[in-house]
mmCIF file of C-alpha atoms and ligand atoms in Angstrom:
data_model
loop_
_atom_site.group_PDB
_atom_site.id
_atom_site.type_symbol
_atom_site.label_atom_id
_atom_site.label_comp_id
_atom_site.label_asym_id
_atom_site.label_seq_id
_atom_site.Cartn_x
_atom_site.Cartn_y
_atom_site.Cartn_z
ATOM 1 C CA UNK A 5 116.436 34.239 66.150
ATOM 2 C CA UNK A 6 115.357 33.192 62.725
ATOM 3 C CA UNK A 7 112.978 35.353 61.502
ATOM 4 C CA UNK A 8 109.406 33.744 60.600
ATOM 5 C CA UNK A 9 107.964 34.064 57.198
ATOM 6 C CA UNK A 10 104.575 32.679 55.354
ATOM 7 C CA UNK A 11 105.120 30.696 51.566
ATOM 8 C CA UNK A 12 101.701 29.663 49.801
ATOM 9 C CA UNK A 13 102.082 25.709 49.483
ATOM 10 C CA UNK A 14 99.059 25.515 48.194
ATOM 11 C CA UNK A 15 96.653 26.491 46.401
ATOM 12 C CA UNK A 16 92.786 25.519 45.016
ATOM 13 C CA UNK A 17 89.225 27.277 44.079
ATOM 14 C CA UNK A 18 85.901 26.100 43.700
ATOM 15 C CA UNK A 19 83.536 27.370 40.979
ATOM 16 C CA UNK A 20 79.259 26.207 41.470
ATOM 17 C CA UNK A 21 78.185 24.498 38.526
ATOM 18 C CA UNK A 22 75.787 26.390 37.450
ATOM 19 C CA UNK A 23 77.715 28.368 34.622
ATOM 20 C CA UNK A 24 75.329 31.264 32.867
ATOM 21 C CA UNK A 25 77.268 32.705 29.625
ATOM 22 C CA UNK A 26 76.340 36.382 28.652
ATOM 23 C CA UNK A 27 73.846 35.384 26.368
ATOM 24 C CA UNK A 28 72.377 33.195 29.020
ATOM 25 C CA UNK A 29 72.054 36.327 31.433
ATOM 26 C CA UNK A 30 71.025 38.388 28.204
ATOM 27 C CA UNK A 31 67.807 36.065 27.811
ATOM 28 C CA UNK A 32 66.977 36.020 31.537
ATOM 29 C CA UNK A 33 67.382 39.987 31.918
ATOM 30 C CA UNK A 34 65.120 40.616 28.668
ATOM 31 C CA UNK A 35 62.665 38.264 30.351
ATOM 32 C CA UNK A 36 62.349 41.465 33.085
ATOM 33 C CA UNK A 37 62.757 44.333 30.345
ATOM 34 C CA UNK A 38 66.140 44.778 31.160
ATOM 35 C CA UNK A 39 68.192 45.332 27.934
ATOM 36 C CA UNK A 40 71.932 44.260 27.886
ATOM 37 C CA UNK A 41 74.113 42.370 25.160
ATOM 38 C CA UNK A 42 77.373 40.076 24.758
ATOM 39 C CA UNK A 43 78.511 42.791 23.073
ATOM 40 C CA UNK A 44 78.661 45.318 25.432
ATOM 41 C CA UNK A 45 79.456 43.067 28.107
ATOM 42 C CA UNK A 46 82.338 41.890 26.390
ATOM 43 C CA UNK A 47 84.089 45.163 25.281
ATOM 44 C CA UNK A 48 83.298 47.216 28.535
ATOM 45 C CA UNK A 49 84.535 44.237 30.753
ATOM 46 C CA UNK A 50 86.339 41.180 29.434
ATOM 47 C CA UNK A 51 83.076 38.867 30.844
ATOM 48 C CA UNK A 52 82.391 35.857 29.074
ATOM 49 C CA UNK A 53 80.430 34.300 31.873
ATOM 50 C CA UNK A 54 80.086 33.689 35.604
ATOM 51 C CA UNK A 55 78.707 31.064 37.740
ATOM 52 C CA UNK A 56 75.937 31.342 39.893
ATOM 53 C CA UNK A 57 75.051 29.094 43.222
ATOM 54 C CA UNK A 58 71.887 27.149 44.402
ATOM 55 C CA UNK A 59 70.081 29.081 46.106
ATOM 56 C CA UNK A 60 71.141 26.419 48.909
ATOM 57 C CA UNK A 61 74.707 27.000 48.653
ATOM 58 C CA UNK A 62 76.231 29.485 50.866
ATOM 59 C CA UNK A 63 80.346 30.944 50.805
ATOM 60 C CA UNK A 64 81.479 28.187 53.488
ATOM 61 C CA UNK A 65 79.565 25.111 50.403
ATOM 62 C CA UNK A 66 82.073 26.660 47.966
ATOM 63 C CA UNK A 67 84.727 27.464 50.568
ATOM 64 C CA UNK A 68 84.759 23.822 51.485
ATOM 65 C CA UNK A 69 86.064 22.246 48.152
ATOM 66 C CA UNK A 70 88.906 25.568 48.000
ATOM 67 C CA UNK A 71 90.111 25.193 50.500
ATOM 68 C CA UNK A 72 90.060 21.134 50.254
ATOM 69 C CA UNK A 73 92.074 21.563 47.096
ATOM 70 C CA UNK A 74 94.727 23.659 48.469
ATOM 71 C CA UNK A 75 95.172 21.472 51.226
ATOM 72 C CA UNK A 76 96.002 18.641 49.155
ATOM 73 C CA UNK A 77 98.010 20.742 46.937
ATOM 74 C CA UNK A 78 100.392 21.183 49.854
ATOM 75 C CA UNK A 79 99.989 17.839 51.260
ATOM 76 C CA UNK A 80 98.645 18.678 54.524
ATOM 77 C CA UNK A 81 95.256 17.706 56.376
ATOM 78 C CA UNK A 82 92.812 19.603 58.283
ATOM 79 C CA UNK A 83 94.322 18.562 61.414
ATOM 80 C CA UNK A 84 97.315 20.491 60.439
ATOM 81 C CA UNK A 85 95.754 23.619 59.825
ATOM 82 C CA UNK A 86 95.858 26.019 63.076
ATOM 83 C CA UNK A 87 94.448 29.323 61.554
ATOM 84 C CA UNK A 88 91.782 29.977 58.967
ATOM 85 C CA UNK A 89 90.935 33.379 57.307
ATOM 86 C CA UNK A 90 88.107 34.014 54.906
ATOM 87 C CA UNK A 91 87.549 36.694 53.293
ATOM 88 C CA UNK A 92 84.341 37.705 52.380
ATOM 89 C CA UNK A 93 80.971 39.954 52.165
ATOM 90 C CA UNK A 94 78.611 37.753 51.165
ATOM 91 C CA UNK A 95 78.826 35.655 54.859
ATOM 92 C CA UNK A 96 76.366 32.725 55.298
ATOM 93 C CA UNK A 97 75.098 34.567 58.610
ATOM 94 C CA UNK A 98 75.357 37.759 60.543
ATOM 95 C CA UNK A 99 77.584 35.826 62.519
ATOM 96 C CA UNK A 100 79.212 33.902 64.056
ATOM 97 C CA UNK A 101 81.842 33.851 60.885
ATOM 98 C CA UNK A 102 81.370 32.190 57.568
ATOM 99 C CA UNK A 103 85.610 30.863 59.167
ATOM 100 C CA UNK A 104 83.698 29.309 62.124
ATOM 101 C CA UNK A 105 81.186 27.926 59.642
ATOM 102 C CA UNK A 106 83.869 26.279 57.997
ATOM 103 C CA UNK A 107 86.359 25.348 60.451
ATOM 104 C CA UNK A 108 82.969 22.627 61.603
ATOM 105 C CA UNK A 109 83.019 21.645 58.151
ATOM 106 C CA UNK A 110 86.901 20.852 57.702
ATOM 107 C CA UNK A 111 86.214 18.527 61.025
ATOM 108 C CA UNK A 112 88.706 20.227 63.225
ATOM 109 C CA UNK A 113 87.991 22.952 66.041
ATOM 110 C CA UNK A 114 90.069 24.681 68.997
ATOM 111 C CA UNK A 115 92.485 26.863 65.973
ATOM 112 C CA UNK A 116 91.102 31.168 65.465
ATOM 113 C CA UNK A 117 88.889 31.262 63.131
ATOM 114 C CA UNK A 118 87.386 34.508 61.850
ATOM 115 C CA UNK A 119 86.348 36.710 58.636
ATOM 116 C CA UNK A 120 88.082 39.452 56.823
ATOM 117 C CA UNK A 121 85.436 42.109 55.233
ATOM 118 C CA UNK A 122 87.425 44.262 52.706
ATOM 119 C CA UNK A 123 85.030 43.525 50.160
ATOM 120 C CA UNK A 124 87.185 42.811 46.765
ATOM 121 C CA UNK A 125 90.474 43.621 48.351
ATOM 122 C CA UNK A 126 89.434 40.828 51.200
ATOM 123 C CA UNK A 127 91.826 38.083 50.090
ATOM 124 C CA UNK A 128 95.055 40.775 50.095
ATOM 125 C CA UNK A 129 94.064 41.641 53.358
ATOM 126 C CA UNK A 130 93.228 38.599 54.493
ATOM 127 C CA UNK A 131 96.527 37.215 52.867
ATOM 128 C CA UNK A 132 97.957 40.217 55.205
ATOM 129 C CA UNK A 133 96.736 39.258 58.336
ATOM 130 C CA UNK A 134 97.494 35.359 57.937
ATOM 131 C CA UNK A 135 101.112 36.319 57.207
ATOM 132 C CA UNK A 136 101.762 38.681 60.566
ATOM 133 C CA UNK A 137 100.029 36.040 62.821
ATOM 134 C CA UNK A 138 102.623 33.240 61.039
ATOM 135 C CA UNK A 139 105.452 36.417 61.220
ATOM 136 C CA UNK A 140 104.753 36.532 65.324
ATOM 137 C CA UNK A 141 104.629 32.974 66.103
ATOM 138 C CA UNK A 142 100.715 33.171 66.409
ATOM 139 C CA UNK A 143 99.807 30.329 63.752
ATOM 140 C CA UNK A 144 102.282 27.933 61.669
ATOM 141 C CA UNK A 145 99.989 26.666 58.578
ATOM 142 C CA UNK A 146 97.113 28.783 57.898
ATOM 143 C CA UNK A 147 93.996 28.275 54.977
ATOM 144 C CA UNK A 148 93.501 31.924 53.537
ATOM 145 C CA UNK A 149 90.373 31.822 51.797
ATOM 146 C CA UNK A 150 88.072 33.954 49.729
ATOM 147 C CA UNK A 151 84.928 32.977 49.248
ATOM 148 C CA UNK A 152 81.186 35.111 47.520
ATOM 149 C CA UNK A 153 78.300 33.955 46.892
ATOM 150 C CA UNK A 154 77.680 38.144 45.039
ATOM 151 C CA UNK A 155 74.595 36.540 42.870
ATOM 152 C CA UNK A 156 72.714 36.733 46.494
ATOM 153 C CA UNK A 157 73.273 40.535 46.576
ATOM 154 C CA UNK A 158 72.941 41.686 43.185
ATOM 155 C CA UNK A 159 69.521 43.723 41.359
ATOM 156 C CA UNK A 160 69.097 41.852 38.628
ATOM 157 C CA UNK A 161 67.192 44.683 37.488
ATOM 158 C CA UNK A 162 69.909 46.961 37.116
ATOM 159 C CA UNK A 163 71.643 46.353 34.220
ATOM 160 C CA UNK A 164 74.815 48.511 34.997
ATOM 161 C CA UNK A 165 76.013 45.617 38.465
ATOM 162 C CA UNK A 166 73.997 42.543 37.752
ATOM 163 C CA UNK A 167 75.993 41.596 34.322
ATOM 164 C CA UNK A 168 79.530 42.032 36.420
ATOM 165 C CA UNK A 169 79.678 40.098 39.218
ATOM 166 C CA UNK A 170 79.440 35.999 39.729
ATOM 167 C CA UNK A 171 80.262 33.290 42.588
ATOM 168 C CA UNK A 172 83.634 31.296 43.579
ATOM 169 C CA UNK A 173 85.678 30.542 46.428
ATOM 170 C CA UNK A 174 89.354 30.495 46.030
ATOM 171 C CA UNK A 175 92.156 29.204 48.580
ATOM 172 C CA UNK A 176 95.671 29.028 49.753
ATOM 173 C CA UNK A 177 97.949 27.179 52.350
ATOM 174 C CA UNK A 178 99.969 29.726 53.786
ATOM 175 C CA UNK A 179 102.894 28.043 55.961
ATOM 176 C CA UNK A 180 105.912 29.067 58.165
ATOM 177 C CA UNK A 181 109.213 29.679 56.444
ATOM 178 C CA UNK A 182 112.575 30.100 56.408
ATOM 179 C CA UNK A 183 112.731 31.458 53.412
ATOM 180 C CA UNK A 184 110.078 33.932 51.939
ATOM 181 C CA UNK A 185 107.854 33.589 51.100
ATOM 182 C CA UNK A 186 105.578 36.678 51.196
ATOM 183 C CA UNK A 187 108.084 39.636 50.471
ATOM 184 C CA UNK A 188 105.811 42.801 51.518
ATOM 185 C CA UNK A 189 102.431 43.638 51.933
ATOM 186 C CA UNK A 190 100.732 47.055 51.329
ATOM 187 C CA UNK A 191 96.944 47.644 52.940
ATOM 188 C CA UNK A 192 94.687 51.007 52.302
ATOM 189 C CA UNK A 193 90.911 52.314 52.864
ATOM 190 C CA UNK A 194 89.752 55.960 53.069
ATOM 191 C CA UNK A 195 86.215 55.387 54.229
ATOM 192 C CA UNK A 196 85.056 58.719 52.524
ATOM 193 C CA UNK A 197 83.729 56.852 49.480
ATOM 194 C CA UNK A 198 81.918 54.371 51.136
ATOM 195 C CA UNK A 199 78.967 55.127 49.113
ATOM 196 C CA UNK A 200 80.346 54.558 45.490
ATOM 197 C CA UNK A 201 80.173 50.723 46.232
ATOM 198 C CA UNK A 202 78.108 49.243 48.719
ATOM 199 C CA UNK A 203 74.834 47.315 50.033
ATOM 200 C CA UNK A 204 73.570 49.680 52.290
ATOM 201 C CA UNK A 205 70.706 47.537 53.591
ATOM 202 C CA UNK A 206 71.516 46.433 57.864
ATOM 203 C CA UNK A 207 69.516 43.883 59.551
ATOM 204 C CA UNK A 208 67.779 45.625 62.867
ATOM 205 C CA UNK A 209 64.237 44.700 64.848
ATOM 206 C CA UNK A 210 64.078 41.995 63.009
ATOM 207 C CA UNK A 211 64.042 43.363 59.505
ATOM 208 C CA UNK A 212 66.424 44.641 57.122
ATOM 209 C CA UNK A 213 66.287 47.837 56.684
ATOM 210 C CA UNK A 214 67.670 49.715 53.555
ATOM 211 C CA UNK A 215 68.535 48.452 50.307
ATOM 212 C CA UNK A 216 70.108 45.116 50.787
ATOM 213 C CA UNK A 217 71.352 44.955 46.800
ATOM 214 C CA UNK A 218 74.345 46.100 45.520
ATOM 215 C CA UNK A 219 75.057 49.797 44.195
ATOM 216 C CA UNK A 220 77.963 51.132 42.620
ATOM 217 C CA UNK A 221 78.794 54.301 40.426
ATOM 218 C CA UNK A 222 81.322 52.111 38.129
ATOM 219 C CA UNK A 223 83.120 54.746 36.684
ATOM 220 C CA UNK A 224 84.194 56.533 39.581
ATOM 221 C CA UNK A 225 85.231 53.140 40.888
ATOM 222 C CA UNK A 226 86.851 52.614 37.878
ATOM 223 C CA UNK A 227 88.907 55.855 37.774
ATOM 224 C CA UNK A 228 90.068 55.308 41.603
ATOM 225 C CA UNK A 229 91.016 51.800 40.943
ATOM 226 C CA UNK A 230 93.456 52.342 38.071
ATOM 227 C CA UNK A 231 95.338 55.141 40.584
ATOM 228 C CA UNK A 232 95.320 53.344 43.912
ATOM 229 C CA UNK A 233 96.237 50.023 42.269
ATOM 230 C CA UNK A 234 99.546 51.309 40.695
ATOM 231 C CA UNK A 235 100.600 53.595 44.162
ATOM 232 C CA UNK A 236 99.648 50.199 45.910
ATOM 233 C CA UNK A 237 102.165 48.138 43.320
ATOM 234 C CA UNK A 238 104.952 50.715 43.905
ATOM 235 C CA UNK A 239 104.442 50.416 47.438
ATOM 236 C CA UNK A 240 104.991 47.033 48.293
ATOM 237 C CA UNK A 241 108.157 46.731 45.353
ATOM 238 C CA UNK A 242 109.714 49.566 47.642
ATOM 239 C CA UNK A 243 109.209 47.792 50.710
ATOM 240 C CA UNK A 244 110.410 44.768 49.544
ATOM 241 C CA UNK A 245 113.786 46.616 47.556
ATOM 242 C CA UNK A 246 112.174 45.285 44.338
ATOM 243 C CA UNK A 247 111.434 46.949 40.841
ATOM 244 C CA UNK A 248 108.597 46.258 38.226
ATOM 245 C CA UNK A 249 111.527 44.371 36.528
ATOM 246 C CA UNK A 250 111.072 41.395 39.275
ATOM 247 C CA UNK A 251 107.288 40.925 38.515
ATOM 248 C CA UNK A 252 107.215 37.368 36.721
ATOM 249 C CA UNK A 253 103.118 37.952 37.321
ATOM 250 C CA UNK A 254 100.691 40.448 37.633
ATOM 251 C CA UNK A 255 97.823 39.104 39.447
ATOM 252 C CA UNK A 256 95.042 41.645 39.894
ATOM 253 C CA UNK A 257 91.715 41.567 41.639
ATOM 254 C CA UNK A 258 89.241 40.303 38.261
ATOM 255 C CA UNK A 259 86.754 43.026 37.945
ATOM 256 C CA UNK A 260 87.252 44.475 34.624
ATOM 257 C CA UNK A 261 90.161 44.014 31.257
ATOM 258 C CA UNK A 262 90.490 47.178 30.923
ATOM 259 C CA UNK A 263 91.198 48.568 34.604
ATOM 260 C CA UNK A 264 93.622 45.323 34.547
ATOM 261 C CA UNK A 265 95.308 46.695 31.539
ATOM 262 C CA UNK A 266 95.546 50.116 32.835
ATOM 263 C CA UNK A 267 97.752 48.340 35.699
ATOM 264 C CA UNK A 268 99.842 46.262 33.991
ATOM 265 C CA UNK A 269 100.594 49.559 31.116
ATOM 266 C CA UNK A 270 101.998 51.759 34.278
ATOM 267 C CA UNK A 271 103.877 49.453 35.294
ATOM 268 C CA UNK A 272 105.023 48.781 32.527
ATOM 269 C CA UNK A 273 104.006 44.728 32.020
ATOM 270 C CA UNK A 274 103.299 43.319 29.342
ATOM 271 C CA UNK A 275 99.586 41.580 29.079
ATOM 272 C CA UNK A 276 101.336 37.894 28.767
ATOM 273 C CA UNK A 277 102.569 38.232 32.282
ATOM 274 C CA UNK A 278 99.239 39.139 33.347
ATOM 275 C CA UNK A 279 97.024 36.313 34.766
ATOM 276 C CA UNK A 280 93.218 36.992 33.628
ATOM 277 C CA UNK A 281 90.350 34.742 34.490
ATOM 278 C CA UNK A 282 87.991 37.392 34.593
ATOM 279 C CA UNK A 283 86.322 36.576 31.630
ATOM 280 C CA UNK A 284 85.396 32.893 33.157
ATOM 281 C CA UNK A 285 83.979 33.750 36.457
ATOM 282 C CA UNK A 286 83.208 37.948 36.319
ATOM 283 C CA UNK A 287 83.824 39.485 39.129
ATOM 284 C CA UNK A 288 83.826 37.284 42.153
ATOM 285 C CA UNK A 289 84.782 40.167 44.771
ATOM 286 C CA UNK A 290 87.228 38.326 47.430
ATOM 287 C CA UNK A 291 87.032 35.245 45.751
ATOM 288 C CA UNK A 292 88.641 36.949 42.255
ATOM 289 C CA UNK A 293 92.758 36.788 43.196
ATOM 290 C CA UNK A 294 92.675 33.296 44.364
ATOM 291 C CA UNK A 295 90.413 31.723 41.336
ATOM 292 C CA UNK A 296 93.542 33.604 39.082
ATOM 293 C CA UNK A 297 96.079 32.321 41.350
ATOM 294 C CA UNK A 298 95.038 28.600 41.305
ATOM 295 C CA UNK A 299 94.412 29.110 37.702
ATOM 296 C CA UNK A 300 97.993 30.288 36.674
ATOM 297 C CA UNK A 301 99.473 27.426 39.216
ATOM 298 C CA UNK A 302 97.421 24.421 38.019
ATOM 299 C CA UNK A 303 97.937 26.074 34.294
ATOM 300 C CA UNK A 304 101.716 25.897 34.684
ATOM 301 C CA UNK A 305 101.877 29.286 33.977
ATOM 302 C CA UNK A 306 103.273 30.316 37.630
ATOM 303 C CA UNK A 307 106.037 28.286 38.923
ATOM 304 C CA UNK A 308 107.951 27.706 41.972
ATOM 305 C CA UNK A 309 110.565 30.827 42.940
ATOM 306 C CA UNK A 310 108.583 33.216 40.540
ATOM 307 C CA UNK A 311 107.631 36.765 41.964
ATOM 308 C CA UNK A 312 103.807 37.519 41.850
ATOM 309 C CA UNK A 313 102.400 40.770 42.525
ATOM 310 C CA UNK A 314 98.789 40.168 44.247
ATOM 311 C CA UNK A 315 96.812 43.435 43.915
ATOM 312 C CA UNK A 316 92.633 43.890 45.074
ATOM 313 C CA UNK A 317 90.606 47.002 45.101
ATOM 314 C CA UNK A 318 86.895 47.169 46.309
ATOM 315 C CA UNK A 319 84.410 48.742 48.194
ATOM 316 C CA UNK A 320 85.084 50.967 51.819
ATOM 317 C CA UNK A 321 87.167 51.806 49.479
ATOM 318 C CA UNK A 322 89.676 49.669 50.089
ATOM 319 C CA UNK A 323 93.151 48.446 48.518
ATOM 320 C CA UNK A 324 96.098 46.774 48.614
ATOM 321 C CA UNK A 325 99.110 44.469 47.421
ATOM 322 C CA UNK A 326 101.110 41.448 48.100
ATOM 323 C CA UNK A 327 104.501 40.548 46.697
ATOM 324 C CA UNK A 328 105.397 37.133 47.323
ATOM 325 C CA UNK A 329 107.769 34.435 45.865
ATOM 326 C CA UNK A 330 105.696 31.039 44.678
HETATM 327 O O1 UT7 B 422 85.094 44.921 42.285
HETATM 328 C C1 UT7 B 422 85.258 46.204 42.776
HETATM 329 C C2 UT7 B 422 85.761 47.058 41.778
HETATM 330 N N1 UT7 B 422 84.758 47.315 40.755
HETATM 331 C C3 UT7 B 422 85.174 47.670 39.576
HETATM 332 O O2 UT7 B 422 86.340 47.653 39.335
HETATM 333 C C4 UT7 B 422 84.168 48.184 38.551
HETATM 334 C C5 UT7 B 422 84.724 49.431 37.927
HETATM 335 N N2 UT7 B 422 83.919 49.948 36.879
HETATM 336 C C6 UT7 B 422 83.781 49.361 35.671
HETATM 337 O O3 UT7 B 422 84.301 48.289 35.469
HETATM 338 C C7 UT7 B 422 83.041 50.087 34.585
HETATM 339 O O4 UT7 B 422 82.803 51.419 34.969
HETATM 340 C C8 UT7 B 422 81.689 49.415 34.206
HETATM 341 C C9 UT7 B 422 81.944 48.091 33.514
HETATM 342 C C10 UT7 B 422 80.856 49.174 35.458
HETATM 343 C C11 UT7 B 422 80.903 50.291 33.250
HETATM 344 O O5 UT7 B 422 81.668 50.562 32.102
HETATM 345 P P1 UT7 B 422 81.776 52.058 31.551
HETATM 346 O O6 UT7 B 422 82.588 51.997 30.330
HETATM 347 O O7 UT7 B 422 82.257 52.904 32.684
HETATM 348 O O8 UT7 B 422 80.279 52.366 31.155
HETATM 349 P P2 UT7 B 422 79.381 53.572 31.644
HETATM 350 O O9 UT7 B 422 78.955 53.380 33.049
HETATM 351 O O10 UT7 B 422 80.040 54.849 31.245
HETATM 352 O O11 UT7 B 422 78.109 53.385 30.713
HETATM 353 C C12 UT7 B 422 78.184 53.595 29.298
HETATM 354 C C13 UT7 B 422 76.833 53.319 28.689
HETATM 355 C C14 UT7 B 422 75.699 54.035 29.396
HETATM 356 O O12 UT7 B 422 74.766 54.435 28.410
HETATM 357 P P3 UT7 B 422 74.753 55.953 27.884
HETATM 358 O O13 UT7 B 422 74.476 56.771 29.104
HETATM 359 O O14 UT7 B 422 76.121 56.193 27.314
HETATM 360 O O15 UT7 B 422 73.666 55.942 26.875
HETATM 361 C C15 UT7 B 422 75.065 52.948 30.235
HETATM 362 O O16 UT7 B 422 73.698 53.174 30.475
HETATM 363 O O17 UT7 B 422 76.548 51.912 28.788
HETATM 364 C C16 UT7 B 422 75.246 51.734 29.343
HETATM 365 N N3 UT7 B 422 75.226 50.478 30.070
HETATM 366 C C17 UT7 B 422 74.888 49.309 29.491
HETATM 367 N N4 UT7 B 422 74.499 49.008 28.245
HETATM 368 C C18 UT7 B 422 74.248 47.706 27.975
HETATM 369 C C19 UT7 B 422 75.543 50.267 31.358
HETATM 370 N N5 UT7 B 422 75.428 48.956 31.641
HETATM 371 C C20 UT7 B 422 75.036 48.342 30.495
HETATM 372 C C21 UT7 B 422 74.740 47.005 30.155
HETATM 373 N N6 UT7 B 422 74.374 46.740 28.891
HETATM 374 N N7 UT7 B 422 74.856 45.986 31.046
#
């Protein structure tokens, strides 16, 4: 029998209007007594600016137009798609899923529909999970999504989170192949550091109880990321009988320049074939890999047969990589 594999066909984001540059966010934040500048921004990150939703709009509103773009970028309809994925932790309810949520609002029902919650390693798992179910016969065209609305979960008076993160919604079409396609795929947590990035805040009786912001201690996220990220990238070249020579593109999880440079110098790439958006969206959690993927495609920068490296770290902690061929 043939064995089944998944190729992205697509591909598409969404970014909300609403676009608030550092000084922007430098004004608002003094306007509380909270004291940040461009400057630092700039040279401890790579963040130019990030956009911010209506309060109105929720992950499925900027899932919508994603995954609406990727569709057409693979020529297929909604009616064609039998599986959808999105990965996120900033869900428009409790439940049911923000997939659910958008599966109504695609206009087709009756295909699995569900959430992935890896936090900013969500769209390689997600990517992960859409791949097996098209490697088993489960689903044959699949929209893997990530999608955070992070401005709804950030203290804006804590200057250390609030000037990092921002909102997006990125998509693929993943389809059956003959061919790959996705080439390996490499998926970690080790729950012991839960509490170096989280909201702890839960919703019980009613009420939420706990803080339902966001916390991290950045530079012990920072010095885990650089580590994991590079066993991660070894990992899934070894599985797939591959060596950093075959990376046309590095495309890493947009959270910060300088843990993205720390990858790429290990494994030995240089910046160029590094795809950074970071510094026109921040940190968009899930959303991050597939706003730089649909950048590099729709820039011309990553073309058909090329071998990307996807690679996502986050909070649980969690992390992981995808090698694929475009
Ligand atoms: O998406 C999931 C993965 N998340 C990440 O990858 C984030 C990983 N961490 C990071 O990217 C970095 O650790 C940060 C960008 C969060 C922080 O950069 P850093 O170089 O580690 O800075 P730091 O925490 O060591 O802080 C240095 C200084 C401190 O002041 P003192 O103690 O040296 O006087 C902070 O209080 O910078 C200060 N600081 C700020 N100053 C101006 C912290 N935030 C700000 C700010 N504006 N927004």
């Amino acid at each position: 029998m043939t064995p089944r594999y998944s190729r992205i066909t697509g591909t598409g984001s969404h970014l909300p209007p609403r676009r608030v540059t550092n000084d922007d966010l430098v004004a608002e934040l003094a306007g509380r007594g909270v004291e940040t500048s461009n400057e630092w921004i700039v040279e401890r990150t790579g963040i130019r600016a990030r956009h911010f939703a209506a309060p109105d709009v929720a992950a499925s509103d900027l899932a919508l137009p994603a995954a609406q773009a990727a569709m057409q970028a693979a020529g297929v309809q909604p009616a064609d798609i039998d599986l959808i994925v999105v990965a996120t932790s900033t869900p428009d309810m409790v439940f049911p899923s923000t997939a659910a949520i958008l599966q109504h609002k695609l206009g087709i029902a009756g295909c699995p529909a569900f959430d992935v919650q890896a936090v900013c390693s969500g769209f390689v798992y997600a990517l992960a999970v859409a791949d097996a179910l098209i490697a088993n016969g489960t689903a044959r065209r699949a929209l893997v999504i990530g999608a955070e609305v992070f401005s709804r979960i950030l203290d804006f008076n804590d200057r250390t989170t609030c000037v990092l993160f921002g909102d997006g919604a990125g998509a693929v079409v993943l389809e059956a192949s003959d061919a790959p396609g996705i080439l390996a795929t490499d998926l970690h947590a080790d729950g012991r550091h839960v509490g170096i990035l989280c909201v702890p805040g839960h919703v019980s009786g009613g009420q939420v109880l706990g803080e339902p912001l966001l916390k991290m201690d950045g530079q012990a996220v920072f010095k885990l990321a650089v580590g994991v990220l590079d066993k991660a990238a070894r990992a899934v070249l070894a599985k797939a009988g591959k060596t950093e020579a075959d990376i046309d593109w590095l495309i890493p999880h947009q959270a910060n320049i300088r843990i993205m440079q720390g990858t790429a110098r290990k494994l030995h790439l240089p910046l160029e074939k590094v795809v950074v958006t970071v510094q026109d969206h921040g940190n968009t959690s899930a959303a991050s890999i597939p706003l730089a993927l649909d950048h590099g495609v729709r820039s011309g920068q990553v073309k058909p047969g090329q071998t990307v490296l996807l690679e996502g770290v986050g909070g649980g902690f969690t992390w992981g990589a995808v090698l694929l061929k475009m």
